[in-house]
mmCIF file of C-alpha atoms in Angstrom:
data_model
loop_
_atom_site.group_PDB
_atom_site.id
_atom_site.type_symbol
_atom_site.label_atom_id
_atom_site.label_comp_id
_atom_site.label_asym_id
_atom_site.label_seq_id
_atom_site.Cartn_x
_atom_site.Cartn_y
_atom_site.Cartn_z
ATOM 1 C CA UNK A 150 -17.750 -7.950 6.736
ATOM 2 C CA UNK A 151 -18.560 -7.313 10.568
ATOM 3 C CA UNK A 152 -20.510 -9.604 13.083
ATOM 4 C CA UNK A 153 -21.366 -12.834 11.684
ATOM 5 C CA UNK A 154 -20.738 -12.030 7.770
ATOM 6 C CA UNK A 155 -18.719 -14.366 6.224
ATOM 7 C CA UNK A 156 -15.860 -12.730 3.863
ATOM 8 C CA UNK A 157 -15.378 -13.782 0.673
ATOM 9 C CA UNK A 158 -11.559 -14.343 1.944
ATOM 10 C CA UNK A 159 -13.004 -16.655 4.556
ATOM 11 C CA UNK A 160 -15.204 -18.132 1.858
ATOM 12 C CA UNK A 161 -11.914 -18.616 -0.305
ATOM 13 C CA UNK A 162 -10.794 -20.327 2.406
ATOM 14 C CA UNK A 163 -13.188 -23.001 2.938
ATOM 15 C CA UNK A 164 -13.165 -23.694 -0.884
ATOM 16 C CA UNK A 165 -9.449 -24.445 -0.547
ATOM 17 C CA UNK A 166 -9.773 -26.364 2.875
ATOM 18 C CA UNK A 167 -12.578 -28.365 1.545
ATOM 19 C CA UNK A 168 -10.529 -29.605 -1.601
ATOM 20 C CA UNK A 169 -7.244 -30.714 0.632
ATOM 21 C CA UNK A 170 -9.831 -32.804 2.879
ATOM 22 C CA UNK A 171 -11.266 -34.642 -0.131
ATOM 23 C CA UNK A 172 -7.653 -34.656 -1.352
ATOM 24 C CA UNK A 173 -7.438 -36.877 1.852
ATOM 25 C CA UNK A 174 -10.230 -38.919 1.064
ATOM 26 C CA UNK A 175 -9.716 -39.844 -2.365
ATOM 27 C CA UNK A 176 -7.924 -43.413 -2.389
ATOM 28 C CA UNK A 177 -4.196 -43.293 -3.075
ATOM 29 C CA UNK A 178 -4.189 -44.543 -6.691
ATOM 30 C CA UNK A 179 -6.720 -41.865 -7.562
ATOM 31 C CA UNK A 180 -4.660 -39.284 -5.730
ATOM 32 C CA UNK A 181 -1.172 -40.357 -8.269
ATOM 33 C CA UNK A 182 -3.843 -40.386 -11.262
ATOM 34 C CA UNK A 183 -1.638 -42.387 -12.881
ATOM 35 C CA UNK A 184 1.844 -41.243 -12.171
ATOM 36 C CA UNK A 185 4.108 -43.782 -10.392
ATOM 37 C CA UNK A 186 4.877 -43.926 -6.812
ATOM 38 C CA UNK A 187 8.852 -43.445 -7.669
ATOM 39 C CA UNK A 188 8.491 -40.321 -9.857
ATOM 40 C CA UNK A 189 6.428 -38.281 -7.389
ATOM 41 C CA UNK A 190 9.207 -39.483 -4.522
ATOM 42 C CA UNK A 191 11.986 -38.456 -6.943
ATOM 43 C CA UNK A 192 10.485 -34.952 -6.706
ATOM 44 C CA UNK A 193 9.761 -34.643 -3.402
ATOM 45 C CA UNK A 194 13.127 -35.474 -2.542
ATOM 46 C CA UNK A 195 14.688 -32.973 -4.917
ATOM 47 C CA UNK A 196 12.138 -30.881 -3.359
ATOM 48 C CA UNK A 197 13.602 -31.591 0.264
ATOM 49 C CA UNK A 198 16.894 -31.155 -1.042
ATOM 50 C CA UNK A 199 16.348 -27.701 -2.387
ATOM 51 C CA UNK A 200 14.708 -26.987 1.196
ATOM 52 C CA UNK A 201 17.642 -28.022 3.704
ATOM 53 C CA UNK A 202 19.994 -25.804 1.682
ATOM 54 C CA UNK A 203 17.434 -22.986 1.691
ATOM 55 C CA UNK A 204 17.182 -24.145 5.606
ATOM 56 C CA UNK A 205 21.060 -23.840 6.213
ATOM 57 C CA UNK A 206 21.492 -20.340 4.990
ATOM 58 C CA UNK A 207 18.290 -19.763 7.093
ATOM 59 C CA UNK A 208 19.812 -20.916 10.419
ATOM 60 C CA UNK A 209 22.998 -19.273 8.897
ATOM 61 C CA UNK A 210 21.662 -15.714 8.831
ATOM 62 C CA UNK A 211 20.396 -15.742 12.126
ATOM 63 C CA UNK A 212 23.340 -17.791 13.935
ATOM 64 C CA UNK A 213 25.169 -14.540 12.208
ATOM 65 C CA UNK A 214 22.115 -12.331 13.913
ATOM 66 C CA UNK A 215 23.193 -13.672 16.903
ATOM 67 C CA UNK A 216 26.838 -13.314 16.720
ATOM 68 C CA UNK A 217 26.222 -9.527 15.828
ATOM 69 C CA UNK A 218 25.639 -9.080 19.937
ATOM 70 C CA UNK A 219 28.432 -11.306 21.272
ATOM 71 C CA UNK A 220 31.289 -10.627 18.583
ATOM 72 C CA UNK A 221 31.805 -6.869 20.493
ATOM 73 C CA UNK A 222 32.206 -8.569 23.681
ATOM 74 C CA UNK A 223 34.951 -11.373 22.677
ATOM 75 C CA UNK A 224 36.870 -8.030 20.806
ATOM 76 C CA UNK A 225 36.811 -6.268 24.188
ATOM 77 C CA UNK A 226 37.835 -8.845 26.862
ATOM 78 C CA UNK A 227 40.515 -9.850 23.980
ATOM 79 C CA UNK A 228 41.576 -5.648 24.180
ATOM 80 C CA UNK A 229 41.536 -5.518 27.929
ATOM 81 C CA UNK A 230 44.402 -5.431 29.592
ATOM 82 C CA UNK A 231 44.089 -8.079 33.036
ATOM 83 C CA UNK A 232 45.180 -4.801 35.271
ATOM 84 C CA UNK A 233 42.104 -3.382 33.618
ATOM 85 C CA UNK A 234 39.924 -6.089 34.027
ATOM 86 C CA UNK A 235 40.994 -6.147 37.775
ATOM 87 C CA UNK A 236 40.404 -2.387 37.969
ATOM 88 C CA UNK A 237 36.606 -2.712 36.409
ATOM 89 C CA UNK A 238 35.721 -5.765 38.786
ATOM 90 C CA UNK A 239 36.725 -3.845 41.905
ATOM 91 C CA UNK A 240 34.933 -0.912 40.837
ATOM 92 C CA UNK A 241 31.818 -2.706 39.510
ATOM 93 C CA UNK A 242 31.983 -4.700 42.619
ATOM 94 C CA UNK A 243 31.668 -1.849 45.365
ATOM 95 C CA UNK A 244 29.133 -0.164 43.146
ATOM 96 C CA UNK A 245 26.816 -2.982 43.268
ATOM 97 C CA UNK A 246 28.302 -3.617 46.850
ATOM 98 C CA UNK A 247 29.191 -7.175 45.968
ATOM 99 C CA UNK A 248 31.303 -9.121 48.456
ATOM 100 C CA UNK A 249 34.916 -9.976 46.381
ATOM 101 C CA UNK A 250 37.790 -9.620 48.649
ATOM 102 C CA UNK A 251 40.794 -7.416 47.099
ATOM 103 C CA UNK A 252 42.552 -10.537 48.150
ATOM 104 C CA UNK A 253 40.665 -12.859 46.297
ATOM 105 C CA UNK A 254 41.038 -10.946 42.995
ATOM 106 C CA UNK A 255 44.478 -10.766 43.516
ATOM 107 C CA UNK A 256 44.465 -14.560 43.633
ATOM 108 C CA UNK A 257 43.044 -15.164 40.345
ATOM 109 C CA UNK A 258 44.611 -15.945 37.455
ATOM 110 C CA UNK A 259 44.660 -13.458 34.227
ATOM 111 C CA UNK A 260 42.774 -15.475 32.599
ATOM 112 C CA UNK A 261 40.316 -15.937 35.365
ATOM 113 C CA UNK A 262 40.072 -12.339 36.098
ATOM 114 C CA UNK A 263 39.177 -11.697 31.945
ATOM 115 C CA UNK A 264 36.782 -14.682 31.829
ATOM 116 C CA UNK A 265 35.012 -12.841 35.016
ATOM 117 C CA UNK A 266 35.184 -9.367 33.129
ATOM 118 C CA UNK A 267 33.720 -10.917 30.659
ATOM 119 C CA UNK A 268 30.636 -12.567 32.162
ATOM 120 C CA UNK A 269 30.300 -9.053 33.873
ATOM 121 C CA UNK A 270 30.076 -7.562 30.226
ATOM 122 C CA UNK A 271 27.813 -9.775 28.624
ATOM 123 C CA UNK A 272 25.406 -9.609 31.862
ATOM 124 C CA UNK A 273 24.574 -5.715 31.588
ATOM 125 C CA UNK A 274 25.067 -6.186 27.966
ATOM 126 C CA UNK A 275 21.691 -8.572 29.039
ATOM 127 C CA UNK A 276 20.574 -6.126 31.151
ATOM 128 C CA UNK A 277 20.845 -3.345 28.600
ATOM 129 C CA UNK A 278 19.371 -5.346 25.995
ATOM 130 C CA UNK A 279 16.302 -5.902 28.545
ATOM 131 C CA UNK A 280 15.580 -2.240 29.742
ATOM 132 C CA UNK A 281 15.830 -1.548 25.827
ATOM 133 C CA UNK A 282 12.849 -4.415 25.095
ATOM 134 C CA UNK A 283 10.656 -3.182 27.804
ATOM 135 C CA UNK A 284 11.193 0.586 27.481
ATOM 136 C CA UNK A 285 11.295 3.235 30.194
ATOM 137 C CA UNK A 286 9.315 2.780 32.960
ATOM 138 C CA UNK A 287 6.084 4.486 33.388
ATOM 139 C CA UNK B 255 15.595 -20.526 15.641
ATOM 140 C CA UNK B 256 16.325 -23.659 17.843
ATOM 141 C CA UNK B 257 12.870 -23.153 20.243
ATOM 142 C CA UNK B 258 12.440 -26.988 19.165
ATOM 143 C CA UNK B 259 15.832 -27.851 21.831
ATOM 144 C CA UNK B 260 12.732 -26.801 24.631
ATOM 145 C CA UNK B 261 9.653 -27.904 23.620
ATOM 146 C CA UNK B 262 8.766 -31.752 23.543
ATOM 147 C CA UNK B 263 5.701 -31.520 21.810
ATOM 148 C CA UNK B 264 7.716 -30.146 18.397
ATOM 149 C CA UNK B 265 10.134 -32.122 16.376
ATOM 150 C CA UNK B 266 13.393 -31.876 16.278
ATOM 151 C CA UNK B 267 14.837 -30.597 12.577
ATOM 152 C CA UNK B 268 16.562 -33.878 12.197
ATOM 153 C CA UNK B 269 13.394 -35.452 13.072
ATOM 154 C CA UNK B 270 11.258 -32.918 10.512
ATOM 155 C CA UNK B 271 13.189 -34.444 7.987
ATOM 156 C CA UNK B 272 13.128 -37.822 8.203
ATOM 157 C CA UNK B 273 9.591 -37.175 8.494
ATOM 158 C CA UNK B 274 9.133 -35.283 5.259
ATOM 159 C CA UNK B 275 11.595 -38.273 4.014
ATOM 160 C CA UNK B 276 8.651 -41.056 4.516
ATOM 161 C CA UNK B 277 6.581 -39.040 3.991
ATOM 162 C CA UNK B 278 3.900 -41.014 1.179
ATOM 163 C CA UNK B 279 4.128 -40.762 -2.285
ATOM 164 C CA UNK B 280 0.187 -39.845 -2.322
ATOM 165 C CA UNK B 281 1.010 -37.533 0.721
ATOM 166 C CA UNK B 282 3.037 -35.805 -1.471
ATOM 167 C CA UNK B 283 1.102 -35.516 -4.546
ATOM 168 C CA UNK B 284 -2.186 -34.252 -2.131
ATOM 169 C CA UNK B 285 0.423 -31.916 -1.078
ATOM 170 C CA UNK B 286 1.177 -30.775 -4.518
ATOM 171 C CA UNK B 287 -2.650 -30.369 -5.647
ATOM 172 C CA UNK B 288 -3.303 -28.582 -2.646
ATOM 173 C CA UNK B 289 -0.424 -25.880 -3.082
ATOM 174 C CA UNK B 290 -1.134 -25.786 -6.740
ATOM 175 C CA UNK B 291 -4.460 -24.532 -6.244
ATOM 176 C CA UNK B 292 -3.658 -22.253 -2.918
ATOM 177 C CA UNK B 293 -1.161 -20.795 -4.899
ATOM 178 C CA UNK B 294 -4.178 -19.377 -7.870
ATOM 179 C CA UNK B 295 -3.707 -15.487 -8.073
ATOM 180 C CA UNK B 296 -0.743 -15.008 -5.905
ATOM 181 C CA UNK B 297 1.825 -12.678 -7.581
ATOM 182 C CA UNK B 298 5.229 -14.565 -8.643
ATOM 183 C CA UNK B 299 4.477 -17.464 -6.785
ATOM 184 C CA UNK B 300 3.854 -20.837 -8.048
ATOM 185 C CA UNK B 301 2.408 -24.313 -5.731
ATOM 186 C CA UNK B 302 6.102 -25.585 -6.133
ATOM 187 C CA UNK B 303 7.220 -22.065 -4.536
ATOM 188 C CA UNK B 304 4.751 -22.502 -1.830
ATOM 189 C CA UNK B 305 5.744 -26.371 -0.794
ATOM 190 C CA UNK B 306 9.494 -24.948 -1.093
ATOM 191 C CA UNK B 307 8.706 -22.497 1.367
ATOM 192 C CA UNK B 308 7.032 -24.560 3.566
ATOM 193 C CA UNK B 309 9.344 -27.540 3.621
ATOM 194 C CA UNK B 310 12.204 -24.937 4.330
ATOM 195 C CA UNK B 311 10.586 -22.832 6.680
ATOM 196 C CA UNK B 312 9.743 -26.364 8.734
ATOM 197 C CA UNK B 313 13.298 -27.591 8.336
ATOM 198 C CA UNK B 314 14.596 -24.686 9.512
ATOM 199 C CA UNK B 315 12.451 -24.820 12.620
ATOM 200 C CA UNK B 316 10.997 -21.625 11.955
ATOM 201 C CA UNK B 317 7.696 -23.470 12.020
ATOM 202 C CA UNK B 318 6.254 -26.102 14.322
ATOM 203 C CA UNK B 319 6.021 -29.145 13.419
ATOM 204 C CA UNK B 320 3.869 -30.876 16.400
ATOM 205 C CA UNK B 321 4.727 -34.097 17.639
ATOM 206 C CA UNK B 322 2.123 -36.796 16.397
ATOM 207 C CA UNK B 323 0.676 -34.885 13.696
ATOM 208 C CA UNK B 324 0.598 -36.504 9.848
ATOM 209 C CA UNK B 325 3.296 -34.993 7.967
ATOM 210 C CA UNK B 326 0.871 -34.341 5.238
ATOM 211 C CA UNK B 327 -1.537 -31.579 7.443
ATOM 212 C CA UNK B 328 1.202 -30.067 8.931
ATOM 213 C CA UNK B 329 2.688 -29.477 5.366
ATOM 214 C CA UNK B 330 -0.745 -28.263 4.547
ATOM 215 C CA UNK B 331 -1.090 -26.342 7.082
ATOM 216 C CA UNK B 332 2.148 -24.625 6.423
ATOM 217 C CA UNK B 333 1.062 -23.963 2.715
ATOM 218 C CA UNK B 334 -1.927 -22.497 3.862
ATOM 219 C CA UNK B 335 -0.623 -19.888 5.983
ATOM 220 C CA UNK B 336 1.904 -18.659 3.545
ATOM 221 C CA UNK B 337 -0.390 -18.677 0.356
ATOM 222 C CA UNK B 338 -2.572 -16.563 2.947
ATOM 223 C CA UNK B 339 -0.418 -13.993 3.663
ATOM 224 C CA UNK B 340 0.920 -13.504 0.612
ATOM 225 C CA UNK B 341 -2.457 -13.175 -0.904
ATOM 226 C CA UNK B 342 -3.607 -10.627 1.487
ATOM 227 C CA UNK B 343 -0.197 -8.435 0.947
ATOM 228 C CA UNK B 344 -0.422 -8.935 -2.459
ATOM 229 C CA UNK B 345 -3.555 -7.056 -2.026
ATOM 230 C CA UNK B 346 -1.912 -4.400 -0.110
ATOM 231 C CA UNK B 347 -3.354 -5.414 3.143
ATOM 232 C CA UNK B 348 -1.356 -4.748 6.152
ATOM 233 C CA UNK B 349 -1.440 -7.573 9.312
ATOM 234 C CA UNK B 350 0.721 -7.757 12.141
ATOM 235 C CA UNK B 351 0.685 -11.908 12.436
ATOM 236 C CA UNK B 352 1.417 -14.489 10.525
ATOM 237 C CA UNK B 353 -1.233 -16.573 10.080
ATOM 238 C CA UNK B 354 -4.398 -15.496 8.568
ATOM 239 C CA UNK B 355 -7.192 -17.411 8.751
ATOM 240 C CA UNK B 356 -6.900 -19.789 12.267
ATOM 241 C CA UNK B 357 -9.334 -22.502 13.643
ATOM 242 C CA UNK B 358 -11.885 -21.220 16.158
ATOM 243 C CA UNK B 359 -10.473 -23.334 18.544
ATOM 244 C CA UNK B 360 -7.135 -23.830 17.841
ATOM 245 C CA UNK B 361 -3.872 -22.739 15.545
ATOM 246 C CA UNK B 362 -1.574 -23.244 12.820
ATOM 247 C CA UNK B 363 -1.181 -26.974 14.465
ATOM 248 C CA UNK B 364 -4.846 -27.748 14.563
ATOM 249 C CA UNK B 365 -5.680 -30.757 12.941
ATOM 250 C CA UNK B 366 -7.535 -30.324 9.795
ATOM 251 C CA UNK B 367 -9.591 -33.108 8.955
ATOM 252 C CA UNK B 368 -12.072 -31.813 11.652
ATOM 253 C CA UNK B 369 -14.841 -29.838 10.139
ATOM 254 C CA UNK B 370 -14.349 -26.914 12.690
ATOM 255 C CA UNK B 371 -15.821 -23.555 11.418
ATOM 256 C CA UNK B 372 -12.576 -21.386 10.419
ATOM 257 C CA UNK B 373 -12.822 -17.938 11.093
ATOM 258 C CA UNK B 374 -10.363 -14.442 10.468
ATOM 259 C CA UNK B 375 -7.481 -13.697 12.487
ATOM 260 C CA UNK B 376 -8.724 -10.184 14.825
ATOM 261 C CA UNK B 377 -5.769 -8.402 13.086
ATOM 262 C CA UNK B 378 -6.838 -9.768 9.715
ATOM 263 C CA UNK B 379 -10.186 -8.879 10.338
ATOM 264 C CA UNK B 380 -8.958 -5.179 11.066
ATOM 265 C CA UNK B 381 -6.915 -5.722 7.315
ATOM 266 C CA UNK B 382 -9.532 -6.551 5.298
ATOM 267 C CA UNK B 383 -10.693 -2.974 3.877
ATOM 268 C CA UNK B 384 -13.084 -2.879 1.232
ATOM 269 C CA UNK B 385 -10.542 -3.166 -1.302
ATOM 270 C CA UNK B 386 -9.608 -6.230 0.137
ATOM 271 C CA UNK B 387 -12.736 -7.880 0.077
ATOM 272 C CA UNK B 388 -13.474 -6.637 -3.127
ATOM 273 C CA UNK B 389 -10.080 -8.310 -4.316
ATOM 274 C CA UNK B 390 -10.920 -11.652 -2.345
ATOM 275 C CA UNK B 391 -14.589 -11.889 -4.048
ATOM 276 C CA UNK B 392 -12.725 -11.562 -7.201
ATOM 277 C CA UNK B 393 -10.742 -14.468 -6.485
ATOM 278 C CA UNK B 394 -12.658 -16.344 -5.014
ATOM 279 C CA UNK B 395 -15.289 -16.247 -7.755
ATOM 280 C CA UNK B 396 -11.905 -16.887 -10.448
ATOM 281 C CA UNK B 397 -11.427 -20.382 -8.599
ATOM 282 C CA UNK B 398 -15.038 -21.342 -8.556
ATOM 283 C CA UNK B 399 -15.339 -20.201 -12.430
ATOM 284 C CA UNK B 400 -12.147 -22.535 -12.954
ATOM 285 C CA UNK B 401 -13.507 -25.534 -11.096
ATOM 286 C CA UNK B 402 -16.899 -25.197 -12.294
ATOM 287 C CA UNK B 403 -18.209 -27.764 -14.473
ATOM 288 C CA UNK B 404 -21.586 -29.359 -14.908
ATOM 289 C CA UNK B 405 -24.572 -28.545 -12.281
ATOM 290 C CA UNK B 406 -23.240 -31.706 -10.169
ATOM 291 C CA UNK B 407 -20.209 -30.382 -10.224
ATOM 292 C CA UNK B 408 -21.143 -26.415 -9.344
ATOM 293 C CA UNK B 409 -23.355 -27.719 -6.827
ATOM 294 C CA UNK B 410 -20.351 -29.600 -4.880
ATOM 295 C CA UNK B 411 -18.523 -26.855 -4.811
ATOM 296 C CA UNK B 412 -20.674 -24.338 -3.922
ATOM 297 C CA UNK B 413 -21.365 -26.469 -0.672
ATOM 298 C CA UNK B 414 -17.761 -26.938 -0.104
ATOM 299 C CA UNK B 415 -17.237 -23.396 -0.270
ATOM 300 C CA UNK B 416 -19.611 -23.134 2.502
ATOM 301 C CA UNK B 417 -17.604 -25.249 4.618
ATOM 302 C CA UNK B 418 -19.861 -28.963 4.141
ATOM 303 C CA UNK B 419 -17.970 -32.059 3.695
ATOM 304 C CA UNK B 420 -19.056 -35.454 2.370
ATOM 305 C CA UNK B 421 -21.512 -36.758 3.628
ATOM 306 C CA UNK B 422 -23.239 -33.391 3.987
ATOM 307 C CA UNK B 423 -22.624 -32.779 0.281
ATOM 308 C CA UNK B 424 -24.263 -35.446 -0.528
ATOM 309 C CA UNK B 425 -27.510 -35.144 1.460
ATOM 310 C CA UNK B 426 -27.582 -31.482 0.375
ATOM 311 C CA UNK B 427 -27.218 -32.310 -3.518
ATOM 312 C CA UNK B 428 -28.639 -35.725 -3.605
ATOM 313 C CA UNK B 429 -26.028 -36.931 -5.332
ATOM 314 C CA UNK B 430 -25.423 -40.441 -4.779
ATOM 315 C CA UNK B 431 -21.556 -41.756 -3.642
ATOM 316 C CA UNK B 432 -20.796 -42.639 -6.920
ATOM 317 C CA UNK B 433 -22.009 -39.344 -8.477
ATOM 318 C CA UNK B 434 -20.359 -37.372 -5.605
ATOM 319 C CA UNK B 435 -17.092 -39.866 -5.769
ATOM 320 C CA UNK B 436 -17.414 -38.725 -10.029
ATOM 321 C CA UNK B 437 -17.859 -35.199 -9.307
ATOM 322 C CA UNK B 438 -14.552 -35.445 -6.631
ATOM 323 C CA UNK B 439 -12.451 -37.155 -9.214
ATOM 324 C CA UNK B 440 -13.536 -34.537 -12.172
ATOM 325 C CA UNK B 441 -12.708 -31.465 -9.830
ATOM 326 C CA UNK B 442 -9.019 -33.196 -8.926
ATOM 327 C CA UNK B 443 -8.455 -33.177 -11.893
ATOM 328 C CA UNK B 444 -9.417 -29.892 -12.856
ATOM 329 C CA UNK B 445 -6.798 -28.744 -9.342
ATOM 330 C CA UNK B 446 -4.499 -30.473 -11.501
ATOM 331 C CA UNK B 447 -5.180 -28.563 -14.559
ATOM 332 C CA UNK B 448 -4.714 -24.859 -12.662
ATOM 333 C CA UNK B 449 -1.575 -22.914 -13.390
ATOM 334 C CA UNK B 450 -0.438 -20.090 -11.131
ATOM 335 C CA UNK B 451 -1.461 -17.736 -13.954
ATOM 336 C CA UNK B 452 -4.202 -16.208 -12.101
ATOM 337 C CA UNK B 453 -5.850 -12.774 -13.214
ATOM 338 C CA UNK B 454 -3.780 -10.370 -11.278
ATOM 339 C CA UNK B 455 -0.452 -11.826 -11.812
#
């Protein structure tokens, strides 16, 4: 099984390999072996048909997956107040000592201020996420 | 889900299926033969199971489908890898990829035609106990014992199962390329023949 052996898996393999590439050799009409062009199509299509549904609920599930992490997010900036979102951006931004003028949040709109709150949440949500994949540090 | 949106060299889902659309009638009956047979000894899984898998799994984008490549090999390919891994945890091995059995020099997307030697995945290598191999030689020896025929016959596919193609068949055997061209058709039709009713299922 070690070093240079050959397993009988690998063995299985080639038996299997070597009957798709004469497959591909064999001319077209000995291929169908006497069933017609439009019946094998027929099948194939049903076949495909069968597949993109199967597909769908494939891409489906994991648009769903996705949504899992972003549905919290949406619920919270919908359950924030604006005061509150103003409150959380000052704070967040002297704790990371970023440079928004009291002024400037003043300025903004509700709806700006909870579109900003939530870009906030979904970037440590990111970061979060992140530290999570890669662990601790050692 | 969606890597295709970034990569160039992989087509896009609508473009996987017009591709399996045109894909040849032929195509799609070497398609069959090929899963019918991959799919010998695999538990509760049939060749039509396998190309359903594979068409949706390709559809879906969950697997590449390299620009420029025939339709045919890639759906071969795709076949391949499944049938694998379900054979090997079928047989209670345990691998972390997905792909057993890769091209020395390349992966799943490698085109097949090529004679390259093919060789175990590392972490299938570390899978294969024993057991394994013990369940593999079983198998293995099942499909031969179904293909076999008369000595031309045996003696074709005992050189296939070494990896030797056509031409190298027929130097080894001394068949001629009507006697090897015979011996071709005779085991097609015998791929044809196999059920999925293999001895462990």
């Amino acid at each position: 099984m070690s070093g240079g052996t050959t397993s009988y898996l690998e063995q299985l393999d080639r038996l299997l390999d070597a009957c798709f590439a004469e497959l591909e050799k064999m001319p077209d009409a000995d291929v169908l072996a006497g069933e017609s062009v439009q019946s094998v199509k027929e099948r194939a299509m049903k076949r495909l048909e069968r597949a993109r549904f199967a597909a769908g609920r494939l891409r489906l599930a994991a648009a769903k997956e996705k949504q899992k992490t972003v549905t919290p997010l949406r619920a919270i900036s919908t359950a924030v107040s604006p005061g509150d979102a103003r409150r959380y951006i000052t704070r967040v931004a002297q704790d990371r000592e970023h440079t928004l003028a009291a002024r400037d949040l003043a300025e903004m709109s509700d709806e700006d201020v909870l579109r900003l709150y939530q870009q906030i949440r979904e970037l440590e949500a990111e970061d979060s996420k992140r530290d999570d994949d890669t662990g601790p540090a050692s | 889900m969606g890597r295709e949106d970034h990569d160039p060299e992989r087509l896009s889902t609508e473009e996987v299926g017009r591709a399996l659309e045109e894909m040849e009638a032929a195509d799609w009956k070497r398609a069959e033969r090929y899963a019918r047979i991959a799919a010998h000894g695999l538990q509760g899984m049939d060749g039509e199971d396998l190309l359903n898998q594979a068409c949706t799994l390709l559809l879906a984008g969950n697997r590449r489908f390299p620009r420029g490549k025939k339709p045919v090999r890639v759906l071969r390919n795709a076949v391949r890898s499944i049938a694998s891994n379900a054979r090997v945890a079928g047989w209670g091995a345990h691998t972390d990829g997905d792909v057993l059995v890769e091209p020395e020099h390349d992966n799943e997307d490698a085109d097949l035609s090529d004679d390259a030697p093919r060789r175990l995945a590392p972490a299938a290598r570390n899978a294969i106990t024993p057991e394994v191999e013990a369940l593999a030689r079983e198998e293995f020896e099942a499909v031969m014992a179904l293909l076999k025929g008369d000595g031309a016959d045996n003696e074709v596919l005992e050189a296939w199962a070494c990896g030797m193609r056509g031409a190298e068949v027929m130097e080894i055997t001394g068949l001629s390329a009507t006697d090897y061209d015979a011996a071709r058709k005779r085991l097609g039709r015998k791929i044809d023949s196999l059920t999925s009713e293999g001895r462990k299922s």
